[in-house]
Short mmCIF file of C-alpha atoms in Angstrom, two decimals:
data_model
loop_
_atom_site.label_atom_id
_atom_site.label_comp_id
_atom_site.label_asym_id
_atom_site.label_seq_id
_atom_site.Cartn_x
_atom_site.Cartn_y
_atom_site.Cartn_z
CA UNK O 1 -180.70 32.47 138.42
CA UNK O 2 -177.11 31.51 137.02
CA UNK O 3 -174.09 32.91 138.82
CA UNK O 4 -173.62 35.62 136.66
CA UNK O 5 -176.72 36.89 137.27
CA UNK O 6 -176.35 36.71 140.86
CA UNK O 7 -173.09 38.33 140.31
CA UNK O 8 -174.18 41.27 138.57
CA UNK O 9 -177.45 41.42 141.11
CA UNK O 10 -175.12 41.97 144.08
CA UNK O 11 -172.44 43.56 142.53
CA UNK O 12 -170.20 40.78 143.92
CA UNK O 13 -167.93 38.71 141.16
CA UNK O 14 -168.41 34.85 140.28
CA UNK O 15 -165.24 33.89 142.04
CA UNK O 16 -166.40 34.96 145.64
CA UNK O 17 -169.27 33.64 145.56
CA UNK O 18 -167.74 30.46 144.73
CA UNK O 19 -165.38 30.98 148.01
CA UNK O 20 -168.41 32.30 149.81
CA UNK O 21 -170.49 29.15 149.09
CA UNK O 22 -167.58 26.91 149.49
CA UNK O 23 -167.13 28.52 153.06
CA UNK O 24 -170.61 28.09 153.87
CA UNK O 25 -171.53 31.67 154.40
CA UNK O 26 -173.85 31.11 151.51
CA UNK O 27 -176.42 27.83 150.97
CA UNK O 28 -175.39 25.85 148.49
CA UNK O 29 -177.53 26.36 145.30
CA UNK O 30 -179.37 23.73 143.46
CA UNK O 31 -177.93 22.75 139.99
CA UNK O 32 -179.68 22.31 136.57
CA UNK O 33 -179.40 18.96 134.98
CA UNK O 34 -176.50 20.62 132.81
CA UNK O 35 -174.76 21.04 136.45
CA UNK O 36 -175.20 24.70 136.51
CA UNK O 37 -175.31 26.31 139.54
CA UNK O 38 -178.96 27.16 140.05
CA UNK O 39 -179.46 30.60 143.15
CA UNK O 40 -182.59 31.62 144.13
CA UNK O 41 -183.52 35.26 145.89
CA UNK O 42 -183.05 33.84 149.49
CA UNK O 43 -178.89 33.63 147.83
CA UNK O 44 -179.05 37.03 146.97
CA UNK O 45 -179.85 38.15 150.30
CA UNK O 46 -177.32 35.60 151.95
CA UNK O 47 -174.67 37.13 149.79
CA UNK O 48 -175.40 40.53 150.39
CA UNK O 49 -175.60 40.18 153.78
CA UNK O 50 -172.16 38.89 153.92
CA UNK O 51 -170.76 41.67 151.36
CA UNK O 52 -172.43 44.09 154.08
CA UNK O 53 -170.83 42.72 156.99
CA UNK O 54 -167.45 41.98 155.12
CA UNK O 55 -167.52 45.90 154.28
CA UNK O 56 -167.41 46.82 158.12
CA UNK O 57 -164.71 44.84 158.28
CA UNK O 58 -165.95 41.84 159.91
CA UNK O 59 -164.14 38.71 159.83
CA UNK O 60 -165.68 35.31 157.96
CA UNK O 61 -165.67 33.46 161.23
CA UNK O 62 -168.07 36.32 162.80
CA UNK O 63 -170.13 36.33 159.95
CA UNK O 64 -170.51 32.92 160.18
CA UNK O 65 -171.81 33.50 164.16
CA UNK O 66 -173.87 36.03 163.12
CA UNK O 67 -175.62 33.74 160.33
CA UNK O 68 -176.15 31.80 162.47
CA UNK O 69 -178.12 34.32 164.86
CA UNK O 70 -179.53 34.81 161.79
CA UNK O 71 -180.90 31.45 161.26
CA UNK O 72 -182.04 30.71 164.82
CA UNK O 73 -184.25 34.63 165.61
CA UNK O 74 -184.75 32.96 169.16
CA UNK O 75 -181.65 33.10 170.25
CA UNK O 76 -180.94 36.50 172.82
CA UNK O 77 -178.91 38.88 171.31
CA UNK O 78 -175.95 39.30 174.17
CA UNK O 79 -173.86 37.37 171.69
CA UNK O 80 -174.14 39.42 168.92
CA UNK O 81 -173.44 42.75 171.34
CA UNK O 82 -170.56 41.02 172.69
CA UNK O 83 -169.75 39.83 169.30
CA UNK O 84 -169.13 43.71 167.95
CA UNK O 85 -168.11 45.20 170.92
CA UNK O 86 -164.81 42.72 170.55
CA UNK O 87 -164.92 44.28 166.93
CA UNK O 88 -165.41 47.77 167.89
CA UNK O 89 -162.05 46.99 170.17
CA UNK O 90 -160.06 45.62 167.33
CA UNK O 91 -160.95 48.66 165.33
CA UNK O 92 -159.85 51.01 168.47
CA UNK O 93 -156.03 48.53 168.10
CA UNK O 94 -156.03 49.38 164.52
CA UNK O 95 -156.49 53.01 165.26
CA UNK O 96 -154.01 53.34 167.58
CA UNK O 97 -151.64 51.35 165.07
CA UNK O 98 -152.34 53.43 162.19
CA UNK O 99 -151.33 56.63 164.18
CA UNK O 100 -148.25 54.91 165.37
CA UNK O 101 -147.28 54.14 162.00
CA UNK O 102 -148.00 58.06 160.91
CA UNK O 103 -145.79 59.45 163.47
CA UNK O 104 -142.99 56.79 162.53
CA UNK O 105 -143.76 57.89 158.82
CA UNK O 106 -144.13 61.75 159.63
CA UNK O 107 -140.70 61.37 161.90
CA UNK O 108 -138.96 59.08 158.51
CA UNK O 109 -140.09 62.30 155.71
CA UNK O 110 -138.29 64.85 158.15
CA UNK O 111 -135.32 63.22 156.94
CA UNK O 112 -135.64 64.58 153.58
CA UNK O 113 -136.88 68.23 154.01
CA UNK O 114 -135.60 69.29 150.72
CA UNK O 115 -135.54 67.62 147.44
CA UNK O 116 -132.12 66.58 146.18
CA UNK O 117 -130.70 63.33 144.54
CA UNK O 118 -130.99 59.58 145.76
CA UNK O 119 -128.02 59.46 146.71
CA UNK O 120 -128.26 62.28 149.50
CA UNK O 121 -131.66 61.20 150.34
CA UNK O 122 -132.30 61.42 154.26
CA UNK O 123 -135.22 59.27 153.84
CA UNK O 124 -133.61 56.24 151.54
CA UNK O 125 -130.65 56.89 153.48
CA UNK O 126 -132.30 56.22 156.88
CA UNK O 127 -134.05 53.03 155.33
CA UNK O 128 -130.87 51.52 154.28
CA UNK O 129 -129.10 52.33 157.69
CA UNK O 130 -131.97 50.64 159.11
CA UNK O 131 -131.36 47.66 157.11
CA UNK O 132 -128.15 47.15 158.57
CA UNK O 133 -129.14 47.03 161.31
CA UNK O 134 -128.56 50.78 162.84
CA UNK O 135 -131.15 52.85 164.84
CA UNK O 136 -134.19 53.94 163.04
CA UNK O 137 -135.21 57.53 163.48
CA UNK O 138 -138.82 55.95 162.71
CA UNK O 139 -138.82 53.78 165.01
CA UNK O 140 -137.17 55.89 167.97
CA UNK O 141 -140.22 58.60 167.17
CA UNK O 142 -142.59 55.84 167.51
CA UNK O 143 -140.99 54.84 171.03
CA UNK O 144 -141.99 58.65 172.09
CA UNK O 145 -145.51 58.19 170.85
CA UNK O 146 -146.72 54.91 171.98
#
């Protein structure tokens, strides 16, 4: 199959696959005498494999480990538990960021309880102050939420 088939097979577009392939997450394909890119089904499940483990946020260099658990069934499977269990951590940091950034935000809109001008803005106002380099009610909320 042509690329754009394989595209519209996985749902993935022509350009990633391209960076896919050229990363190595995906065989490279055979090409017809024209020079056109040539897939077979084995790409298609390469590719979706990586689209799956791309949407639970897992990096290309994991991927890349795990294909090649993938390509070697013998191998014990430690590595791979070890392997998300350091993902499963990054996702807890990320967590713990996010709702450090929502009290910073959350402590940022009480500036601005009521809707008025720019000018008199608590939140724009606290932004710009910040800018120059005064405290940050944002950031001084965060500091009591860590």
């Amino acid at each position: 199959m042509l690329i754009g088939e394989l595209a519209k097979e996985t749902g993935c577009d022509t350009e990633t696959i391209r960076f896919y392939e050229k990363e190595g997450l995906i065989d490279a394909p055979g090409r017809s005498a024209s020079g056109y890119r040539r897939y077979r089904p084995e790409h298609a499940g390469q590719l979706n494999f990586v689209l799956h483990c791309r949407s639970l946020g897992i990096s290309l260099a994991e991927i890349r480990t795990l294909s090649a658990f993938r390509r070697d069934p013998t191998l014990a499977c430690e590595d791979i538990n070890n392997l998300i269990d350091g993902h499963i951590a990054q996702v807890h940091q990320q967590i713990e960021t996010l709702k450090r950034l929502e009290h910073q935000l959350q402590a940022l809109r009480q500036r601005c309880a009521e809707a008025s001008d720019a000018g008199h803005c608590g939140i724009l106002q606290t932004l710009v102050q910040a800018a120059q380099g005064e405290g940050c009610v944002c950031h001084q909320e965060a500091e009591r939420h860590p």
